[in-house]
Short mmCIF file of C-alpha atoms in Angstrom, two decimals:
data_model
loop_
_atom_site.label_atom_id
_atom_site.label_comp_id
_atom_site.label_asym_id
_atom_site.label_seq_id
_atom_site.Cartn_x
_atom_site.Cartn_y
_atom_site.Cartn_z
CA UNK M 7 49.14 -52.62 -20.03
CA UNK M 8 51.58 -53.98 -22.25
CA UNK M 9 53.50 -50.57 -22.08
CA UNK M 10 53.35 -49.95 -18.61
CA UNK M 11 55.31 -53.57 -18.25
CA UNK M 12 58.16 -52.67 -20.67
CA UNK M 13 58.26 -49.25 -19.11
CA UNK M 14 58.26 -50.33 -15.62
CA UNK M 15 62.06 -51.24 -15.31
CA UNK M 16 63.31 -47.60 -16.64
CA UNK M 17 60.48 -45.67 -14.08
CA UNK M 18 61.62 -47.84 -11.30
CA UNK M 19 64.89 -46.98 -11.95
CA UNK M 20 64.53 -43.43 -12.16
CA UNK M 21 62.62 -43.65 -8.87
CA UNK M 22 65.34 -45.02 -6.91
CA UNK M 23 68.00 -42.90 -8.43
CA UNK M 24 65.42 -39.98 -7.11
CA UNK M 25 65.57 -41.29 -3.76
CA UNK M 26 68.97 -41.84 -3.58
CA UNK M 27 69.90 -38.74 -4.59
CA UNK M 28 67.58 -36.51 -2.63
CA UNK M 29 68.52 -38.54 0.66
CA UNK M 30 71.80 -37.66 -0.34
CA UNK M 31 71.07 -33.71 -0.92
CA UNK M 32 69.09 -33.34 2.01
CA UNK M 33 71.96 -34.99 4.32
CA UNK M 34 74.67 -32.44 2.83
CA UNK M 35 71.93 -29.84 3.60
CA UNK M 36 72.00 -30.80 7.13
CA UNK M 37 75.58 -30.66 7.18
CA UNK M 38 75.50 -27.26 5.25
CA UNK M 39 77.98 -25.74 7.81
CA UNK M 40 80.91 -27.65 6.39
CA UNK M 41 83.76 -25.50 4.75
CA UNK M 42 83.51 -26.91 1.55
CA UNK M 43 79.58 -26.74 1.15
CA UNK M 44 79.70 -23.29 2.05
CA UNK M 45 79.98 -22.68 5.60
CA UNK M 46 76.53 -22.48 6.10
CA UNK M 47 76.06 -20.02 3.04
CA UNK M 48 73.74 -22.33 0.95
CA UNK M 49 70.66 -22.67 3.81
CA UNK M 50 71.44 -19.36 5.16
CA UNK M 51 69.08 -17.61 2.14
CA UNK M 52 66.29 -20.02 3.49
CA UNK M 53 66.53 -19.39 7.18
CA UNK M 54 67.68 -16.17 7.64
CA UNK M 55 66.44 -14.12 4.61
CA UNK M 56 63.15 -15.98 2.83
CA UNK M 57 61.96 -16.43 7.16
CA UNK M 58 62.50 -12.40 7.33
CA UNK M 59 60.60 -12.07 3.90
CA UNK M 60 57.87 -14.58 5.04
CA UNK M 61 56.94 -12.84 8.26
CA UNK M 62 56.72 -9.23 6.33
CA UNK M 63 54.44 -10.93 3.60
CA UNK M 64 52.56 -12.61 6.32
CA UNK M 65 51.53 -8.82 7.27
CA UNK M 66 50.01 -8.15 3.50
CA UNK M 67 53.06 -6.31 2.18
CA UNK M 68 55.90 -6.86 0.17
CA UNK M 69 59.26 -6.01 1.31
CA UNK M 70 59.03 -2.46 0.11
CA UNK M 71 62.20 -1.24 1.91
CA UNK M 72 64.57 -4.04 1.66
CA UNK M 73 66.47 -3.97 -2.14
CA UNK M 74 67.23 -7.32 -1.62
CA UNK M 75 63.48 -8.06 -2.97
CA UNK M 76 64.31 -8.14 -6.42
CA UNK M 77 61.47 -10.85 -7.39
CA UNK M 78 57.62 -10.44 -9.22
CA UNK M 79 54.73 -10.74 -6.72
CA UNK M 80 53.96 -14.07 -7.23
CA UNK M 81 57.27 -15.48 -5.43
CA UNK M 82 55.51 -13.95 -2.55
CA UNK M 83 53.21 -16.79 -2.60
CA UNK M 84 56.09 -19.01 -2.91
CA UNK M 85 57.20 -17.90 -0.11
CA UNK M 86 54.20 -18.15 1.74
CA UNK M 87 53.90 -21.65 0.96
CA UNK M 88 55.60 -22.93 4.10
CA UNK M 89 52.08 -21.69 6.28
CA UNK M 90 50.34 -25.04 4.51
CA UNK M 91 52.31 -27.28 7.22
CA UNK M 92 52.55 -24.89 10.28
CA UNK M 93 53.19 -27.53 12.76
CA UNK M 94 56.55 -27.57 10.94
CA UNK M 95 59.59 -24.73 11.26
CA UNK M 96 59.54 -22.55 8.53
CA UNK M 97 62.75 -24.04 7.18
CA UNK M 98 61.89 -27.72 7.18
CA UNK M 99 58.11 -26.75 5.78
CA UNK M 100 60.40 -24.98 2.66
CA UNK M 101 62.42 -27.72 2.06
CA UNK M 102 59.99 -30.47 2.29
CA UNK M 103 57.94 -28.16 -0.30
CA UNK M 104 61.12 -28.01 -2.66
CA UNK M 105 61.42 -31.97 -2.51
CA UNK M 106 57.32 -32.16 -2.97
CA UNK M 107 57.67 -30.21 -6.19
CA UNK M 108 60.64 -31.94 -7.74
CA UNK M 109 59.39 -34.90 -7.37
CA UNK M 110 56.45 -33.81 -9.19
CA UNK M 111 58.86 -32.60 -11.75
CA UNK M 112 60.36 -36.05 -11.73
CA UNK M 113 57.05 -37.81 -12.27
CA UNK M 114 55.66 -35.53 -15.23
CA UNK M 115 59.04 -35.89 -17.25
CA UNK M 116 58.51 -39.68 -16.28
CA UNK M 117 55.17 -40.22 -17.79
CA UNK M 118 55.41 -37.70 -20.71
CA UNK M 119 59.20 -39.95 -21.21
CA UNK M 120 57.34 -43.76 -21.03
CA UNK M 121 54.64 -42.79 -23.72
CA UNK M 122 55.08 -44.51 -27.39
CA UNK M 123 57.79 -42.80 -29.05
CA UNK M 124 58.72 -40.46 -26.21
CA UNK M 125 62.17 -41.19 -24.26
CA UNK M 126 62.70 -41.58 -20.12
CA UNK M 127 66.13 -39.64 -20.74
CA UNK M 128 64.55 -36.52 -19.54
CA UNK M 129 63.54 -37.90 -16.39
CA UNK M 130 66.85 -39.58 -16.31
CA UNK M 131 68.87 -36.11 -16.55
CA UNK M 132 67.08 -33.90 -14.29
CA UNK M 133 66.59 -36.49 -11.41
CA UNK M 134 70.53 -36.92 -11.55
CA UNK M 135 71.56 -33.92 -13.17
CA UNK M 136 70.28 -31.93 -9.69
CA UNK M 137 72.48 -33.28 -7.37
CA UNK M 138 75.24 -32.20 -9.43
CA UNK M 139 74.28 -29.01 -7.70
CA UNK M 140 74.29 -30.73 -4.12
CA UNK M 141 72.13 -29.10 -1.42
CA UNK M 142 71.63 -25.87 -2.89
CA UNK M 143 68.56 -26.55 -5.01
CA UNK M 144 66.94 -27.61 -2.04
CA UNK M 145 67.42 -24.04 -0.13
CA UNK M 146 66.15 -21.98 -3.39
CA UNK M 147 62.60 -21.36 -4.58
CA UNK M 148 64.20 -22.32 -8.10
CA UNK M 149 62.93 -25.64 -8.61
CA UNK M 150 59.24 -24.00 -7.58
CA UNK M 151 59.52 -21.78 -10.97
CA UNK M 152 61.29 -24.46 -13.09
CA UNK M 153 58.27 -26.57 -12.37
CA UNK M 154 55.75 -24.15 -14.00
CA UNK M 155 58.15 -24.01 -16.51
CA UNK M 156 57.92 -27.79 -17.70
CA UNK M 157 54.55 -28.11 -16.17
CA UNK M 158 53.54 -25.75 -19.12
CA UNK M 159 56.11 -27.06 -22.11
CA UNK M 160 54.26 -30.76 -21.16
CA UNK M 161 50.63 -29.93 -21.00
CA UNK M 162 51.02 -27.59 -24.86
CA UNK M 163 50.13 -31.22 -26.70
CA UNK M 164 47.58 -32.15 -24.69
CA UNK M 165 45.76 -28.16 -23.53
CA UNK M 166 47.07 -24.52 -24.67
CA UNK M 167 45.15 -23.22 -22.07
CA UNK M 168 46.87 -25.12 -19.52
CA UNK M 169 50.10 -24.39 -20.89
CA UNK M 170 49.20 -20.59 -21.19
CA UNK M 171 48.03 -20.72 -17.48
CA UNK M 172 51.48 -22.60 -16.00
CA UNK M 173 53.41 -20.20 -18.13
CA UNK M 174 51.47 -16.92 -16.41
CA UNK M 175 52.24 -18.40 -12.77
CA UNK M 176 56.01 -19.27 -13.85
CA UNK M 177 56.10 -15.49 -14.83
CA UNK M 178 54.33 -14.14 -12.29
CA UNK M 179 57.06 -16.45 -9.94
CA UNK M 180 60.39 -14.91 -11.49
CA UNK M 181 59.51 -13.34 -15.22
CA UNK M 182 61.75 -16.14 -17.21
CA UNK M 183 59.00 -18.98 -17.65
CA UNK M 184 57.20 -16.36 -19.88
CA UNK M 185 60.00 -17.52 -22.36
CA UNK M 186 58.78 -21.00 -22.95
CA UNK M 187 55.43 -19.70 -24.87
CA UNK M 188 57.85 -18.32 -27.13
CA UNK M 189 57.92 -21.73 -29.21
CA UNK M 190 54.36 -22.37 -28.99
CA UNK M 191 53.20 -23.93 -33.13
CA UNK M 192 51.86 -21.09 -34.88
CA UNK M 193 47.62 -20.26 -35.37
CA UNK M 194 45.19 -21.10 -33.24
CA UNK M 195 47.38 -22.59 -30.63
CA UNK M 196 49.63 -19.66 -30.15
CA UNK M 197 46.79 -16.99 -29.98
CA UNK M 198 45.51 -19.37 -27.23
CA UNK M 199 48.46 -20.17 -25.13
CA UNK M 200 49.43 -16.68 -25.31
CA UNK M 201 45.59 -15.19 -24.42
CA UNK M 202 45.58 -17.46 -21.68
CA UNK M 203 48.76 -16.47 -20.61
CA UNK M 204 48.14 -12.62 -20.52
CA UNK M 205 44.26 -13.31 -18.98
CA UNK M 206 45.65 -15.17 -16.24
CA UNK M 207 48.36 -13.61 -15.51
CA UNK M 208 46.52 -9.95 -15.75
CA UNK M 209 44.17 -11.20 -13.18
CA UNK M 210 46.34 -12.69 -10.68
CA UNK M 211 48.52 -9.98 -10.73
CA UNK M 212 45.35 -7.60 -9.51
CA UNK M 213 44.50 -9.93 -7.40
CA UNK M 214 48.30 -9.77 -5.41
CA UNK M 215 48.14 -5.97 -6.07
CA UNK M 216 44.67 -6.16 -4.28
CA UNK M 217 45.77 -8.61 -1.18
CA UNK M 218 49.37 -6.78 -0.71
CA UNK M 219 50.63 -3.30 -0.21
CA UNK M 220 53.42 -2.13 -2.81
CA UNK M 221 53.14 -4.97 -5.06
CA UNK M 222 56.04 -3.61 -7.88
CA UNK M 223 58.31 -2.84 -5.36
CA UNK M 224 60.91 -5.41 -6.37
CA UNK M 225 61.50 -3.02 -9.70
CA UNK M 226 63.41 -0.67 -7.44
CA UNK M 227 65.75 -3.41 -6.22
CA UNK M 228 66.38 -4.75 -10.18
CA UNK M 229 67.38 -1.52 -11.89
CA UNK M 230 70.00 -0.43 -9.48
CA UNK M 231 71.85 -4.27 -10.01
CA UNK M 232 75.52 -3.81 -11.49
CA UNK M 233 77.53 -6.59 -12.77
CA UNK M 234 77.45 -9.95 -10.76
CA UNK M 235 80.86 -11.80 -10.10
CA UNK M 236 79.70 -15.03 -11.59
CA UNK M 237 78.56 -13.27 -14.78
CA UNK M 238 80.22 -13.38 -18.36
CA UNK M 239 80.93 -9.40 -17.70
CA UNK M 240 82.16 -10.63 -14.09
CA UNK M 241 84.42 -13.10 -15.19
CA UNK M 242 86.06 -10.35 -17.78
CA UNK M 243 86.15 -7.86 -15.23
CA UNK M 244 87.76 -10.45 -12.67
CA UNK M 245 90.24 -11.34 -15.08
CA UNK M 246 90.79 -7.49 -15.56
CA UNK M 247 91.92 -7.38 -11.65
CA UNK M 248 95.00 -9.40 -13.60
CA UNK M 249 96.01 -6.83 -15.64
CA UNK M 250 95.54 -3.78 -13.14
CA UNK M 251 92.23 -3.28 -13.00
CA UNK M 252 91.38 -1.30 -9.51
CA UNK M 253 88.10 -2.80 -8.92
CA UNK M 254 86.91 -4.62 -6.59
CA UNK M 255 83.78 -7.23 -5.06
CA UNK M 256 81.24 -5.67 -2.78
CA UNK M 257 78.18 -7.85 -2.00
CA UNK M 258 74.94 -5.49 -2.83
CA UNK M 259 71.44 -6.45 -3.71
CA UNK M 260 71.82 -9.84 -2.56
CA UNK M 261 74.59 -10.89 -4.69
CA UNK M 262 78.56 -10.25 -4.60
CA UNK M 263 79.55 -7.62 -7.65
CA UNK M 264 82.41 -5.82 -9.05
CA UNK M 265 82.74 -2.24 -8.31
CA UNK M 266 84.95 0.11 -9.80
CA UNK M 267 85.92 1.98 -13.31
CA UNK M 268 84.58 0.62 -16.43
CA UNK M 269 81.70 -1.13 -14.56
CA UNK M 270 79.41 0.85 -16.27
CA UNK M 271 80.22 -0.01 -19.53
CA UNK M 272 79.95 -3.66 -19.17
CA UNK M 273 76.61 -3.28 -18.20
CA UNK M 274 75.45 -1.50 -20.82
CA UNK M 275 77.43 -3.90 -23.11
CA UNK M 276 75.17 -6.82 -21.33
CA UNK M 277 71.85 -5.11 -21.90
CA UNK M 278 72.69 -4.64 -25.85
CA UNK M 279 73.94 -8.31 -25.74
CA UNK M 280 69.92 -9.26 -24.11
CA UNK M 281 68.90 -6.97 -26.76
CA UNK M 282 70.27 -8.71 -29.75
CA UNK M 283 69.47 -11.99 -28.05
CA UNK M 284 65.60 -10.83 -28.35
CA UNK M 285 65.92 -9.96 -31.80
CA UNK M 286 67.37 -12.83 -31.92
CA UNK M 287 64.96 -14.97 -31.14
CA UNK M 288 61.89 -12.57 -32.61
CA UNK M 289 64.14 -13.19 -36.48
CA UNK M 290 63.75 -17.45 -35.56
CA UNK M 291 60.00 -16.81 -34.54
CA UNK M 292 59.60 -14.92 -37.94
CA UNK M 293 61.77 -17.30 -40.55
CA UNK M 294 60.49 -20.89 -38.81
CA UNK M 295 58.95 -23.04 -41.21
CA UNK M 296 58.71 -26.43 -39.29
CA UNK M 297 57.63 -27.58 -36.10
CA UNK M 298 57.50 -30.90 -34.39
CA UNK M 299 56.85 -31.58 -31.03
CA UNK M 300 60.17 -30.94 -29.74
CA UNK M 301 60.54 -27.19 -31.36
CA UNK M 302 58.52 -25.18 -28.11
CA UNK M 303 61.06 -27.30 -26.09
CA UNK M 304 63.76 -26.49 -28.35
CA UNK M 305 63.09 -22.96 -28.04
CA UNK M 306 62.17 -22.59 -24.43
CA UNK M 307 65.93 -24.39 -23.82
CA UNK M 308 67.37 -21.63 -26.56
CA UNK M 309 65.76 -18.53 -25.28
CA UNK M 310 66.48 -19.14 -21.57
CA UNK M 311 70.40 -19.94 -22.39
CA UNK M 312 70.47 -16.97 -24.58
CA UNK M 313 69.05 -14.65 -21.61
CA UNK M 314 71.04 -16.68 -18.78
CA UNK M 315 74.15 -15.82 -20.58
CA UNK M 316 73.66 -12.16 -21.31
CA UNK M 317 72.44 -11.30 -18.78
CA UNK M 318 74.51 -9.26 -15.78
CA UNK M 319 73.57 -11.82 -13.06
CA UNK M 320 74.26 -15.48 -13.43
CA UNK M 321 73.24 -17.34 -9.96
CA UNK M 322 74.57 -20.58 -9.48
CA UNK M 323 70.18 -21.49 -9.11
CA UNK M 324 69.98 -20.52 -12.59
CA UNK M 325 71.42 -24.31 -13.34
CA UNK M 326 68.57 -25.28 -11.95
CA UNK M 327 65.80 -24.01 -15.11
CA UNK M 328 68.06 -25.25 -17.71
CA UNK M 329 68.38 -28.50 -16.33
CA UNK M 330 64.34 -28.50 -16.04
CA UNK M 331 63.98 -27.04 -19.59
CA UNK M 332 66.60 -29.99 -20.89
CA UNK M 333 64.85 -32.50 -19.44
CA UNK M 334 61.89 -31.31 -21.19
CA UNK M 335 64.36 -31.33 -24.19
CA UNK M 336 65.16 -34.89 -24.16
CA UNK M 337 61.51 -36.61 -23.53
CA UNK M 338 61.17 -36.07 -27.35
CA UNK M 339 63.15 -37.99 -29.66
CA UNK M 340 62.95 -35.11 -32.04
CA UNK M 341 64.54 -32.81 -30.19
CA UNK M 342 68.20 -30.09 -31.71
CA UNK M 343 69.37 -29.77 -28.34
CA UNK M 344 70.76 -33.36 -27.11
CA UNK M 345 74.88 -32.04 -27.04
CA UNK M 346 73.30 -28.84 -25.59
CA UNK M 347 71.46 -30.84 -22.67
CA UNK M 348 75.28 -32.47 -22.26
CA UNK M 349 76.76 -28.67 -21.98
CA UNK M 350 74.44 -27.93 -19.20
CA UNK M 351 75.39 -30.98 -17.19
CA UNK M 352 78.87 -30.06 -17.35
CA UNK M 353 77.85 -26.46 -16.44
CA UNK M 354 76.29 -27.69 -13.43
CA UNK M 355 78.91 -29.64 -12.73
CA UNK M 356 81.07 -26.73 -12.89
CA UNK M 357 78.59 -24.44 -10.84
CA UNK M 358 79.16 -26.37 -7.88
CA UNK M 359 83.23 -25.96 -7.79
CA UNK M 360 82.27 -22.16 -8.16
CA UNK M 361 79.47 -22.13 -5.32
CA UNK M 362 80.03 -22.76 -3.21
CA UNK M 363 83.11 -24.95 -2.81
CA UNK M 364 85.81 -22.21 -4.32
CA UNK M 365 83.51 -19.20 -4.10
CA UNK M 366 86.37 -17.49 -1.43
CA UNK M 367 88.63 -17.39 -4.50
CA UNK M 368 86.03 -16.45 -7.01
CA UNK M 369 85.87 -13.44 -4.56
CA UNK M 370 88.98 -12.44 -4.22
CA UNK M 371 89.73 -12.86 -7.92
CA UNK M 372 92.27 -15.36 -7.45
CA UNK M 373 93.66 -17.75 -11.00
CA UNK M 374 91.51 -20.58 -9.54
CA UNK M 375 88.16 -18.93 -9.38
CA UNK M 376 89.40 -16.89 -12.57
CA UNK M 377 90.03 -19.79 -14.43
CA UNK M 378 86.74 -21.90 -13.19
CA UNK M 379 84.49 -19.10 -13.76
CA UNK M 380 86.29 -18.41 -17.52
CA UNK M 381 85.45 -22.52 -17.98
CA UNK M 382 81.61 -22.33 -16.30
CA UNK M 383 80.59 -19.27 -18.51
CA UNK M 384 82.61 -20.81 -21.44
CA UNK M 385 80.32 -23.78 -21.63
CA UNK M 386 77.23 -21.90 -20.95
CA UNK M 387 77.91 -19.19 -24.22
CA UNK M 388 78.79 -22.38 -25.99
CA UNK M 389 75.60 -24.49 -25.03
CA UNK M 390 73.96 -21.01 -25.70
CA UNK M 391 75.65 -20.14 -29.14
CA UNK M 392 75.00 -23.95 -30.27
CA UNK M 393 71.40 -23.90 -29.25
CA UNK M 394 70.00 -21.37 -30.86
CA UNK M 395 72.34 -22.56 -34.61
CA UNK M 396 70.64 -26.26 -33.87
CA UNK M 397 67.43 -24.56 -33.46
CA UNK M 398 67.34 -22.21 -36.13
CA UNK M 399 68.39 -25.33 -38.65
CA UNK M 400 66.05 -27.97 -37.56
CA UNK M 401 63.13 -25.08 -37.75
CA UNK M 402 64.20 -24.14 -41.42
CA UNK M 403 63.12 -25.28 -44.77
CA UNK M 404 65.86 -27.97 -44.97
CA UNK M 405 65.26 -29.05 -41.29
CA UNK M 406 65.24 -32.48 -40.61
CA UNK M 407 61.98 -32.28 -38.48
CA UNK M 408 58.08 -33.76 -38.30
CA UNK M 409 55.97 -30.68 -39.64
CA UNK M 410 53.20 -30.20 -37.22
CA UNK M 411 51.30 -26.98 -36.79
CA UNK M 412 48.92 -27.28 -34.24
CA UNK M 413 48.67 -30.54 -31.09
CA UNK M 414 46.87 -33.61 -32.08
CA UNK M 415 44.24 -32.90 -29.25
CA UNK M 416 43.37 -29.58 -27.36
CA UNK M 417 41.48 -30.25 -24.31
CA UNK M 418 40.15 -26.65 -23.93
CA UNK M 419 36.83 -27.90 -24.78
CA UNK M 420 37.46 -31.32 -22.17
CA UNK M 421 37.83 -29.33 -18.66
CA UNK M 422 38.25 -32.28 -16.77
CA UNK M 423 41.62 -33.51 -18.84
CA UNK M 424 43.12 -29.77 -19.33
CA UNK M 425 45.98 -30.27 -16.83
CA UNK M 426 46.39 -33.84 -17.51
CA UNK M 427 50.29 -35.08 -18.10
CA UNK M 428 48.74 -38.66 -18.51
#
């Protein structure tokens, strides 16, 4: 009791900054159609294109014949989500959804933050580090998949099998939340979060392929993807149109990219970048000698900035997981990644100028968008390139880090506490 009345001030705090700054996000959302929010490019994705997708899922198929379904089968659920409150349009059902799960978000970085020795920063960055984004988190299926993501980081102390399971849903969502199992401590608890994780995921996936017709249809859609404007081989290219360069932007497979000469080549230089950034991270897995509670944050945070940053799409929604996966970051006071969590903010920050107040110059390849985008991917390949050194040291023999191999308490054999947060 004690704790809950020194903690009480900080939670009430965060929970007014939460409703302060969602009323705020869901008022620019209703004024989407402003100039400088986008013209009504943010809540289009939402209305137009997930309502299109929703009514062919509703059907039991995927969108086999639109290459604009790029996603796993399990954001067809997602997407199907909205049909729990039909006496609501499928817009406001979505959004309300989005603002039901970051606010569960917000409250399991809030009670992992208020236990002894744990820290309400977390809480404190991701329930103001959102907005930063303005409406546009609300109109995505992002915050959804980030909150497998830290559902399954949270629950490792406490279950591997529920961290195994969150981490098979996140996957089965949109592939990336496979990447925070990557840290998991070594042994027992590994073999388990990862069994789970491959069990769970196996099974669902048969069931999807079961309930819907052409179920891998969205790899079609992903290999024919060239190099996205807002990438790091964007920006270059961009920068290129300078210089001479003859390319130009074409929006294709949901996203505006650069076509022309040379295209090629950058994305084959992207894919060997995501190549060494495996290796990578494979080399940390092999060489790391310590772990404290903070190191499967640590490397969730690492391995999603290294894969965000190579890779040849860089949404401005992708803000939205490493803000999740640095809140994560900063519950533990043991954590490498503190200035890292500070470079995302500013990323987001950045994100917004890009997308979708400036994105007309961004376009057109104009000095301003130029020049934001060079500043945007500049912080991201330096949050990346510092996150992974700050990893790799605190993990090593002359880390300054809490050795712990394995969570105090497993509740694998305690069903009825396996996806506590409490």
């Amino acid at each position: 009791m004690n704790r809950l009345r020194v903690n009480s001030g900080p939670v009430l705090g965060v929970t007014a900054l939460w409703l302060a700054t969602r009323a705020v996000m869901l008022w620019l959302l209703t004024h989407d159609n402003a100039p400088l929010l986008g013209g009504g490019t943010v809540s289009r994705e939402v209305s137009g294109l997930y309502g299109y997708w929703y009514g062919v899922l509703a059907h039991g198929s995927f969108p086999a014949h639109d290459m604009l379904w790029q996603y796993p089968p399990g954001a067809g659920v997602v997407l199907l989500a909205p049909r729990l409150l039909p006496w609501l349009p499928y817009f406001q059902a979505f959004v309300l959804l989005t603002l039901a799960m970051d606010a569960l978000v917000t409250t399991a970085l809030t009670r992992v933050g208020g236990r002894p020795g744990r820290s309400l920063l977390g809480a404190a960055l991701w329930t103001g580090g959102l907005p930063l984004l303005l409406h546009l988190p609300l109109a995505r299926y992002d915050v959804q998949v980030t909150a497998l993501a830290v559902l399954s980081l949270l629950a490792l102390k406490r279950s591997t099998r529920a961290c195994g399971v969150f981490g098979a849903l996140g996957a089965l969502v949109k592939v990336w939340p496979a990447l925070v199992l990557l840290g998991t401590p070594p042994g027992p608890s590994t073999r388990r979060a990862w069994g789970w994780a491959t069990a769970v995921g196996a099974a669902l996936l048969g069931a999807l392929a079961v309930s819907f017709d052409h179920p891998l249809s969205f790899l079609r859609g992903q290999g024919g993807r060239g190099v996205q404007i807002e990438s790091l081989g964007g920006t270059v290219l961009n920068l290129a149109r300078h210089a001479g360069w003859p390319g130009r932007a074409r929006y294709q497979y949901g996203a505006t990219e650069l076509v022309g000469p040379h295209v090629s080549a950058v994305v084959t230089a992207s894919l060997t970048l995501t190549a060494v950034a495996l290796t990578l991270l494979v080399l940390w897995r092999m060489q790391a000698q310590r772990w404290s509670e903070a190191t499967p944050y640590d490397a969730a945070l690492s391995a999603v900035l290294l894969f965000t940053v190579t890779s040849r799409v860089i949404s401005p929604q992708y803000m939205i997981w490493l803000l999740g996966l640095a809140g994560v970051c900063l519950t533990s006071r043991h954590t490498s990644q503190r200035p890292v969590a500070a470079l995302v903010l500013a990323a987001a920050a950045l994100t917004t100028l890009v997308f979708p107040m400036h994105y007309t110059e961004v376009v057109e390849g104009a000095w301003t968008g130029c020049l934001l985008m060079l500043a945007r991917n500049g912080i991201l390949a330096a949050a990346a390139v510092l996150s992974f050194v700050r990893l790799w040291r605190s993990t090593g023999p002359d880390g300054k880090t809490v050795q712990t191999t394995e969570p105090r308490t497993d509740s694998d054999r305690l069903p009825d506490r396996a996806l506590s947060l409490s």
